[in-house]
Tab-separated table of C-alpha atoms in Angstrom:
chain	number	residue	atom	x	y	z
V	1	UNK	CA	0.000	0.000	0.000
V	2	UNK	CA	1.029	3.612	-0.184
V	3	UNK	CA	0.540	6.343	2.385
V	4	UNK	CA	-0.616	9.816	1.403
V	5	UNK	CA	-2.260	12.983	2.645
V	6	UNK	CA	-5.723	14.059	1.510
V	7	UNK	CA	-5.467	17.423	-0.276
V	8	UNK	CA	-8.917	17.897	-1.778
V	9	UNK	CA	-11.809	16.368	-3.625
V	10	UNK	CA	-12.843	16.135	-7.259
V	11	UNK	CA	-16.320	16.014	-8.744
V	12	UNK	CA	-17.269	14.449	-12.036
V	13	UNK	CA	-20.763	15.146	-13.348
V	14	UNK	CA	-19.981	13.524	-16.701
V	15	UNK	CA	-18.880	9.976	-15.946
V	16	UNK	CA	-19.425	6.382	-17.005
V	17	UNK	CA	-22.435	4.624	-15.517
V	18	UNK	CA	-20.473	2.125	-13.450
V	19	UNK	CA	-18.709	4.753	-11.303
V	20	UNK	CA	-19.901	4.106	-7.727
V	21	UNK	CA	-21.496	6.923	-5.770
V	22	UNK	CA	-19.101	8.300	-3.184
V	23	UNK	CA	-16.219	10.668	-2.624
V	24	UNK	CA	-13.239	10.845	-4.958
V	25	UNK	CA	-10.385	12.376	-2.962
V	26	UNK	CA	-7.147	13.934	-4.160
V	27	UNK	CA	-4.266	12.400	-2.247
V	28	UNK	CA	-0.642	13.511	-2.392
V	29	UNK	CA	1.772	10.606	-2.301
V	30	UNK	CA	5.505	11.440	-2.293
V	31	UNK	CA	4.993	14.525	-4.448
V	32	UNK	CA	2.568	12.864	-6.863
V	33	UNK	CA	-1.194	13.218	-6.836
V	34	UNK	CA	-3.621	10.365	-7.215
V	35	UNK	CA	-7.403	10.220	-6.985
V	36	UNK	CA	-8.789	7.548	-4.653
V	37	UNK	CA	-12.284	6.380	-3.787
V	38	UNK	CA	-13.038	7.031	-0.118
V	39	UNK	CA	-15.493	4.726	1.684
V	40	UNK	CA	-14.491	6.112	5.104
V	41	UNK	CA	-15.341	9.812	5.029
V	42	UNK	CA	-11.803	11.158	5.315
V	43	UNK	CA	-11.071	14.874	5.602
V	44	UNK	CA	-8.498	17.153	3.993
V	45	UNK	CA	-5.185	16.839	5.814
V	46	UNK	CA	-5.817	13.266	6.934
V	47	UNK	CA	-3.068	10.673	6.379
V	48	UNK	CA	-4.496	7.674	4.588
V	49	UNK	CA	-3.524	4.214	3.393
V	50	UNK	CA	-4.331	3.392	-0.238
V	51	UNK	CA	-4.510	0.067	-2.055
V	52	UNK	CA	-4.271	0.046	-5.858
V	53	UNK	CA	-5.095	-1.941	-8.956
V	54	UNK	CA	-7.582	-4.802	-9.192
V	55	UNK	CA	-7.343	-5.213	-5.415
V	56	UNK	CA	-9.044	-1.804	-5.061
V	57	UNK	CA	-11.878	-2.802	-7.409
V	58	UNK	CA	-12.363	-5.993	-5.377
V	59	UNK	CA	-13.823	-3.879	-2.565
V	60	UNK	CA	-17.006	-3.528	-4.582
V	61	UNK	CA	-18.709	-6.884	-4.286
V	62	UNK	CA	-21.981	-6.468	-6.161
V	63	UNK	CA	-20.830	-4.221	-8.974
V	64	UNK	CA	-17.859	-4.152	-11.337
V	65	UNK	CA	-16.482	-0.771	-10.322
V	66	UNK	CA	-13.859	1.068	-12.422
V	67	UNK	CA	-11.893	1.974	-9.283
V	68	UNK	CA	-8.127	1.307	-9.159
V	69	UNK	CA	-7.296	3.279	-5.986
V	70	UNK	CA	-9.121	2.851	-2.676
V	71	UNK	CA	-8.600	4.382	0.759
V	72	UNK	CA	-8.550	1.415	3.143
V	73	UNK	CA	-7.679	3.213	6.356
V	74	UNK	CA	-6.715	6.417	8.070
V	75	UNK	CA	-3.261	6.376	9.680
V	76	UNK	CA	-3.346	6.987	13.452
V	77	UNK	CA	-1.332	10.068	14.399
V	78	UNK	CA	1.578	9.162	16.643
K	1	UNK	CA	-7.069	6.859	-10.504
K	2	UNK	CA	-4.972	9.518	-12.147
K	3	UNK	CA	-6.047	12.919	-13.433
K	4	UNK	CA	-4.838	14.247	-16.766
K	5	UNK	CA	-5.576	16.683	-19.567
K	6	UNK	CA	-6.584	15.547	-23.045
K	7	UNK	CA	-3.973	16.723	-25.550
K	8	UNK	CA	-4.928	14.937	-28.746
K	9	UNK	CA	-6.054	11.746	-30.397
K	10	UNK	CA	-4.292	8.852	-32.095
K	11	UNK	CA	-5.502	6.654	-34.931
K	12	UNK	CA	-4.416	3.123	-35.624
K	13	UNK	CA	-5.470	1.592	-38.947
K	14	UNK	CA	-3.254	-1.468	-38.390
K	15	UNK	CA	-4.376	-3.015	-35.113
K	16	UNK	CA	-5.299	-6.333	-33.528
K	17	UNK	CA	-8.862	-7.521	-34.067
K	18	UNK	CA	-9.951	-7.214	-30.453
K	19	UNK	CA	-9.358	-3.453	-30.219
K	20	UNK	CA	-12.800	-1.924	-29.543
K	21	UNK	CA	-14.118	0.764	-31.863
K	22	UNK	CA	-13.886	4.176	-30.248
K	23	UNK	CA	-11.585	7.097	-29.553
K	24	UNK	CA	-8.040	6.646	-28.294
K	25	UNK	CA	-7.068	9.927	-26.642
K	26	UNK	CA	-3.640	11.259	-25.711
K	27	UNK	CA	-3.700	12.416	-22.114
K	28	UNK	CA	-0.910	14.254	-20.314
K	29	UNK	CA	-0.510	13.130	-16.733
K	30	UNK	CA	2.131	14.903	-14.636
K	31	UNK	CA	4.434	15.411	-17.620
K	32	UNK	CA	3.961	11.922	-19.019
K	33	UNK	CA	1.693	10.942	-21.883
K	34	UNK	CA	-0.619	7.960	-21.894
K	35	UNK	CA	-3.209	6.792	-24.416
K	36	UNK	CA	-6.655	6.067	-22.952
K	37	UNK	CA	-9.872	4.702	-24.415
K	38	UNK	CA	-12.631	7.320	-24.219
K	39	UNK	CA	-16.245	6.141	-23.919
K	40	UNK	CA	-17.466	9.669	-23.046
K	41	UNK	CA	-16.609	11.842	-26.027
K	42	UNK	CA	-14.080	14.100	-24.298
K	43	UNK	CA	-12.474	17.043	-26.062
K	44	UNK	CA	-8.920	18.369	-26.201
K	45	UNK	CA	-8.192	20.430	-23.085
K	46	UNK	CA	-10.657	18.545	-20.911
K	47	UNK	CA	-9.490	17.321	-17.484
K	48	UNK	CA	-10.258	13.637	-17.145
K	49	UNK	CA	-10.073	10.815	-14.630
K	50	UNK	CA	-8.386	7.603	-15.799
K	51	UNK	CA	-8.452	4.086	-14.372
K	52	UNK	CA	-5.712	1.646	-15.350
K	53	UNK	CA	-4.834	-2.018	-15.631
K	54	UNK	CA	-7.263	-4.920	-15.621
K	55	UNK	CA	-9.861	-2.629	-14.032
K	56	UNK	CA	-9.940	-0.634	-17.290
K	57	UNK	CA	-10.475	-3.782	-19.374
K	58	UNK	CA	-13.334	-4.765	-17.050
K	59	UNK	CA	-15.414	-1.961	-18.559
K	60	UNK	CA	-15.908	-4.085	-21.659
K	61	UNK	CA	-18.397	-6.716	-20.631
K	62	UNK	CA	-19.026	-8.734	-23.766
K	63	UNK	CA	-15.552	-8.685	-25.249
K	64	UNK	CA	-12.032	-9.224	-23.946
K	65	UNK	CA	-10.629	-5.832	-24.823
K	66	UNK	CA	-6.866	-5.099	-24.808
K	67	UNK	CA	-7.461	-1.787	-23.016
K	68	UNK	CA	-5.406	-0.925	-19.911
K	69	UNK	CA	-6.353	2.767	-19.598
K	70	UNK	CA	-9.934	4.071	-19.597
K	71	UNK	CA	-11.403	7.533	-19.133
K	72	UNK	CA	-14.090	7.110	-16.464
K	73	UNK	CA	-15.085	10.726	-15.999
K	74	UNK	CA	-14.496	14.354	-16.828
K	75	UNK	CA	-13.440	16.498	-13.868
K	76	UNK	CA	-15.857	19.360	-13.138
K	77	UNK	CA	-14.129	22.732	-13.383
K	78	UNK	CA	-14.173	24.542	-10.044
C	1	UNK	CA	9.612	-8.793	-6.121
C	2	UNK	CA	11.314	-5.851	-4.499
C	3	UNK	CA	13.717	-5.813	-1.577
C	4	UNK	CA	13.420	-3.241	1.188
C	5	UNK	CA	14.294	-2.482	4.789
C	6	UNK	CA	11.649	-2.285	7.524
C	7	UNK	CA	11.651	1.222	9.013
C	8	UNK	CA	8.580	1.256	11.225
C	9	UNK	CA	4.950	0.335	11.638
C	10	UNK	CA	1.657	2.128	11.065
C	11	UNK	CA	-1.609	1.735	12.927
C	12	UNK	CA	-5.055	2.424	11.532
C	13	UNK	CA	-7.948	2.458	13.986
C	14	UNK	CA	-10.357	3.787	11.352
C	15	UNK	CA	-10.266	1.292	8.480
C	16	UNK	CA	-12.537	-0.673	6.164
C	17	UNK	CA	-13.956	-3.909	7.559
C	18	UNK	CA	-12.070	-6.210	5.197
C	19	UNK	CA	-8.593	-5.153	6.373
C	20	UNK	CA	-7.030	-8.309	7.854
C	21	UNK	CA	-5.735	-8.217	11.420
C	22	UNK	CA	-1.950	-8.057	11.473
C	23	UNK	CA	1.034	-5.765	11.215
C	24	UNK	CA	1.323	-3.081	8.565
C	25	UNK	CA	5.019	-2.270	8.232
C	26	UNK	CA	6.726	0.718	6.656
C	27	UNK	CA	9.382	-0.488	4.268
C	28	UNK	CA	11.923	1.667	2.465
C	29	UNK	CA	12.574	0.515	-1.080
C	30	UNK	CA	15.199	2.425	-3.075
C	31	UNK	CA	14.360	5.720	-1.381
C	32	UNK	CA	10.588	5.249	-1.547
C	33	UNK	CA	8.360	4.099	1.275
C	34	UNK	CA	5.616	1.526	0.961
C	35	UNK	CA	3.359	-0.088	3.528
C	36	UNK	CA	3.253	-3.897	3.440
C	37	UNK	CA	1.287	-6.502	5.349
C	38	UNK	CA	3.617	-8.677	7.419
C	39	UNK	CA	2.578	-12.290	8.153
C	40	UNK	CA	6.088	-13.161	9.434
C	41	UNK	CA	6.698	-10.901	12.421
C	42	UNK	CA	9.566	-8.894	10.963
C	43	UNK	CA	11.448	-6.280	13.002
C	44	UNK	CA	12.670	-2.778	12.237
C	45	UNK	CA	15.941	-2.960	10.321
C	46	UNK	CA	15.166	-6.325	8.756
C	47	UNK	CA	15.661	-6.737	4.972
C	48	UNK	CA	12.519	-8.151	3.437
C	49	UNK	CA	11.163	-9.377	0.128
C	50	UNK	CA	7.828	-7.910	-0.980
C	51	UNK	CA	5.356	-9.074	-3.601
C	52	UNK	CA	2.813	-6.586	-4.968
C	53	UNK	CA	-0.545	-6.246	-6.653
C	54	UNK	CA	-3.208	-8.950	-6.908
C	55	UNK	CA	-0.529	-11.547	-6.174
C	56	UNK	CA	-0.237	-10.088	-2.650
C	57	UNK	CA	-4.003	-10.287	-2.096
C	58	UNK	CA	-3.927	-13.918	-3.235
C	59	UNK	CA	-2.156	-14.809	0.025
C	60	UNK	CA	-5.481	-14.444	1.819
C	61	UNK	CA	-7.437	-17.517	0.862
C	62	UNK	CA	-10.683	-17.244	2.797
C	63	UNK	CA	-11.211	-13.491	2.617
C	64	UNK	CA	-10.973	-10.868	-0.098
C	65	UNK	CA	-8.290	-8.715	1.487
C	66	UNK	CA	-7.517	-5.176	0.268
C	67	UNK	CA	-3.781	-5.867	0.470
C	68	UNK	CA	-1.539	-5.013	-2.500
C	69	UNK	CA	1.870	-5.402	-0.793
C	70	UNK	CA	2.918	-8.463	1.204
C	71	UNK	CA	6.157	-9.420	2.906
C	72	UNK	CA	6.902	-12.946	1.659
C	73	UNK	CA	10.308	-13.459	3.237
C	74	UNK	CA	13.172	-12.026	5.198
C	75	UNK	CA	16.466	-11.836	3.316
C	76	UNK	CA	19.272	-13.841	4.943
C	77	UNK	CA	22.205	-11.635	5.860
C	78	UNK	CA	25.330	-12.628	3.983
D	1	UNK	CA	-1.793	2.308	-23.108
D	2	UNK	CA	1.607	3.713	-23.846
D	3	UNK	CA	3.061	4.817	-27.171
D	4	UNK	CA	6.581	3.922	-28.190
D	5	UNK	CA	8.923	3.478	-31.128
D	6	UNK	CA	10.253	0.092	-32.198
D	7	UNK	CA	14.067	0.087	-31.890
D	8	UNK	CA	14.983	-3.544	-32.403
D	9	UNK	CA	14.247	-7.152	-31.673
D	10	UNK	CA	15.479	-9.666	-29.116
D	11	UNK	CA	15.879	-13.413	-29.442
D	12	UNK	CA	15.748	-15.913	-26.630
D	13	UNK	CA	16.795	-19.497	-27.424
D	14	UNK	CA	16.698	-20.481	-23.738
D	15	UNK	CA	13.172	-19.717	-22.516
D	16	UNK	CA	10.304	-21.235	-20.577
D	17	UNK	CA	8.006	-23.554	-22.484
D	18	UNK	CA	4.951	-21.325	-22.339
D	19	UNK	CA	6.529	-18.425	-24.249
D	20	UNK	CA	4.449	-18.056	-27.434
D	21	UNK	CA	6.196	-18.193	-30.814
D	22	UNK	CA	6.463	-14.738	-32.305
D	23	UNK	CA	8.504	-11.558	-32.342
D	24	UNK	CA	9.701	-9.867	-29.167
D	25	UNK	CA	10.383	-6.244	-30.058
D	26	UNK	CA	12.381	-3.626	-28.204
D	27	UNK	CA	10.305	-0.481	-27.875
D	28	UNK	CA	11.493	2.848	-26.525
D	29	UNK	CA	8.872	4.592	-24.430
D	30	UNK	CA	9.754	8.037	-23.038
D	31	UNK	CA	13.433	7.175	-22.663
D	32	UNK	CA	12.821	3.718	-21.208
D	33	UNK	CA	13.010	0.439	-23.065
D	34	UNK	CA	10.479	-2.354	-22.802
D	35	UNK	CA	10.143	-5.647	-24.661
D	36	UNK	CA	6.714	-6.301	-26.171
D	37	UNK	CA	5.189	-9.232	-28.024
D	38	UNK	CA	4.263	-8.235	-31.562
D	39	UNK	CA	1.356	-10.015	-33.272
D	40	UNK	CA	1.259	-7.447	-36.101
D	41	UNK	CA	4.644	-7.637	-37.809
D	42	UNK	CA	5.867	-4.156	-36.948
D	43	UNK	CA	9.171	-2.792	-38.239
D	44	UNK	CA	11.975	-0.831	-36.614
D	45	UNK	CA	11.053	2.858	-36.464
D	46	UNK	CA	7.318	2.199	-36.331
D	47	UNK	CA	5.258	4.002	-33.644
D	48	UNK	CA	3.201	1.483	-31.742
D	49	UNK	CA	0.570	1.295	-29.023
D	50	UNK	CA	1.276	-1.105	-26.150
D	51	UNK	CA	-1.034	-2.564	-23.522
D	52	UNK	CA	0.476	-3.989	-20.333
D	53	UNK	CA	-0.091	-6.378	-17.455
D	54	UNK	CA	-2.701	-9.130	-17.303
D	55	UNK	CA	-4.592	-7.369	-20.116
D	56	UNK	CA	-1.689	-8.201	-22.453
D	57	UNK	CA	-1.733	-11.888	-21.454
D	58	UNK	CA	-5.483	-11.958	-22.115
D	59	UNK	CA	-4.743	-11.711	-25.849
D	60	UNK	CA	-3.698	-15.351	-25.813
D	61	UNK	CA	-6.934	-17.270	-25.551
D	62	UNK	CA	-5.912	-20.918	-25.676
D	63	UNK	CA	-2.694	-20.729	-23.719
D	64	UNK	CA	-1.577	-19.077	-20.499
D	65	UNK	CA	1.164	-16.900	-21.943
D	66	UNK	CA	3.785	-15.158	-19.766
D	67	UNK	CA	3.384	-11.934	-21.747
D	68	UNK	CA	2.859	-8.628	-19.891
D	69	UNK	CA	3.397	-6.228	-22.813
D	70	UNK	CA	1.615	-6.512	-26.159
D	71	UNK	CA	1.634	-4.333	-29.269
D	72	UNK	CA	-2.046	-3.729	-30.057
D	73	UNK	CA	-1.680	-1.304	-32.926
D	74	UNK	CA	0.578	0.805	-35.087
D	75	UNK	CA	-0.009	4.547	-34.794
D	76	UNK	CA	-0.968	6.186	-38.095
D	77	UNK	CA	1.507	8.881	-39.100
D	78	UNK	CA	-0.156	12.299	-39.279
T	1	UNK	CA	8.508	-7.371	-20.395
T	2	UNK	CA	11.676	-5.788	-19.129
T	3	UNK	CA	15.265	-6.764	-19.833
T	4	UNK	CA	17.869	-6.889	-17.094
T	5	UNK	CA	21.194	-8.371	-16.075
T	6	UNK	CA	21.522	-10.937	-13.286
T	7	UNK	CA	23.723	-9.504	-10.506
T	8	UNK	CA	23.345	-12.007	-7.703
T	9	UNK	CA	21.050	-14.202	-5.686
T	10	UNK	CA	19.159	-13.823	-2.428
T	11	UNK	CA	18.271	-16.455	0.156
T	12	UNK	CA	15.357	-16.336	2.519
T	13	UNK	CA	15.272	-18.941	5.304
T	14	UNK	CA	12.327	-17.219	7.002
T	15	UNK	CA	9.539	-17.043	4.413
T	16	UNK	CA	5.847	-17.733	3.956
T	17	UNK	CA	4.867	-21.324	3.235
T	18	UNK	CA	3.645	-20.708	-0.304
T	19	UNK	CA	7.009	-19.474	-1.640
T	20	UNK	CA	8.011	-22.006	-4.312
T	21	UNK	CA	11.371	-23.738	-4.051
T	22	UNK	CA	13.837	-22.297	-6.530
T	23	UNK	CA	16.285	-19.505	-7.139
T	24	UNK	CA	15.479	-15.872	-6.395
T	25	UNK	CA	17.840	-13.782	-8.502
T	26	UNK	CA	18.778	-10.127	-8.194
T	27	UNK	CA	18.379	-8.453	-11.561
T	28	UNK	CA	19.425	-4.921	-12.433
T	29	UNK	CA	16.968	-3.209	-14.741
T	30	UNK	CA	17.825	0.329	-15.897
T	31	UNK	CA	19.566	1.180	-12.633
T	32	UNK	CA	16.908	-0.405	-10.403
T	33	UNK	CA	17.121	-3.799	-8.742
T	34	UNK	CA	14.341	-6.337	-8.660
T	35	UNK	CA	14.201	-9.893	-7.378
T	36	UNK	CA	12.833	-12.458	-9.843
T	37	UNK	CA	12.083	-16.170	-9.620
T	38	UNK	CA	14.296	-18.113	-12.008
T	39	UNK	CA	12.983	-21.402	-13.448
T	40	UNK	CA	15.809	-21.547	-16.034
T	41	UNK	CA	19.026	-21.708	-14.049
T	42	UNK	CA	20.484	-18.373	-15.147
T	43	UNK	CA	23.947	-17.218	-14.086
T	44	UNK	CA	25.321	-13.911	-12.857
T	45	UNK	CA	25.971	-11.612	-15.814
T	46	UNK	CA	23.285	-13.187	-17.993
T	47	UNK	CA	20.822	-10.869	-19.756
T	48	UNK	CA	17.281	-11.986	-19.011
T	49	UNK	CA	13.698	-11.189	-19.913
T	50	UNK	CA	11.284	-10.701	-16.996
T	51	UNK	CA	7.506	-10.698	-16.875
T	52	UNK	CA	5.745	-9.081	-13.909
T	53	UNK	CA	2.546	-8.992	-11.900
T	54	UNK	CA	-0.186	-11.617	-11.925
T	55	UNK	CA	1.172	-12.880	-15.255
T	56	UNK	CA	4.316	-14.034	-13.401
T	57	UNK	CA	2.266	-15.898	-10.775
T	58	UNK	CA	0.326	-17.608	-13.575
T	59	UNK	CA	3.442	-19.659	-14.368
T	60	UNK	CA	2.756	-21.762	-11.293
T	61	UNK	CA	-0.158	-23.950	-12.260
T	62	UNK	CA	-0.756	-26.169	-9.252
T	63	UNK	CA	0.002	-23.701	-6.488
T	64	UNK	CA	-0.904	-20.092	-5.761
T	65	UNK	CA	2.606	-18.676	-5.683
T	66	UNK	CA	3.389	-15.200	-4.275
T	67	UNK	CA	5.670	-14.455	-7.233
T	68	UNK	CA	5.258	-11.157	-9.127
T	69	UNK	CA	8.474	-11.277	-11.197
T	70	UNK	CA	9.547	-14.251	-13.315
T	71	UNK	CA	12.473	-14.811	-15.646
T	72	UNK	CA	10.926	-16.126	-18.859
T	73	UNK	CA	14.013	-16.247	-21.036
T	74	UNK	CA	17.666	-15.498	-21.459
T	75	UNK	CA	18.480	-12.963	-24.177
T	76	UNK	CA	20.726	-14.347	-26.912
T	77	UNK	CA	23.942	-12.374	-27.189
T	78	UNK	CA	24.272	-10.724	-30.599
């Protein structure tokens, strides 16, 4: 997994039909930015753990979701 | 997912038989260029969301498409 | 696979339900940091071998785990 | 997908049994070099479109081929 | 696939039970180092072709191996 910090959110009104409802968060990971699906309700500034690829899509059990990046947890602050 | 900006389109007259009909767009992502299948009719300059790998191919339900990058949405301008 | 050195551990109290119980270790790999599930009980400073992607998730046979990085072995010191 | 330019060909007399017969081309992609299976008969200097990962292996329908990079088309010159 | 040069071998006495018996070779690929399973008996200094991801694991037909990098051939010297 990779660890990143939530920096914002994106909205997409024009999208394919299989995109699940839910938040798409911008996450900065080592200077790069990825967009991850957030099933946990994370906030800007939160440190999160992201899984990628087909493993991320596997989270959606009743639909075939086009999601290749998923927030699986929020990192506890030390 | 990754976010990028559509910069053009490519055509391929000589291709394998399983390539689905549809637009193959050039998208610039953080200085790199990838080619993504576009089921949404996006235009040059549009900011798009791309899913990659086997998750992208999963969009095609009746054929086994050789597509590893798919535009799943257009990012709303703020 | 990639080889890395364990540099710490992360905890996530707020996580999705499918996250398996077990240690999530920080591993430095060629200057980058990834978080890998550790089924072996590795310690900080240990050199480990990591497998990634759906192959990592395949380790979990009775659940569909959202794990895309797995420690599969500890490298013997020479 | 990624776009690259064919720069050569490699031969491998000593290989695993499941490697399909056919050309393995060297392709330069943004300064890096990858080796892709070519089902189309592309020539050196040709601009090609490559799909990667399990999607590439999916091209081989009767065998389980160890191919993670496949040329799916030749880019039309403008 | 990627091409690299064998630079050594690693041993792992402490490993998960599903790791197949066989050589784990260090391979340098464009300045980076990866560890690949070698079913061919390659030697240090040999130029090899590596397939990655779930395609690599697919080589193991009777077990679910945690292998995401596999040497599929040795490159013929020119």
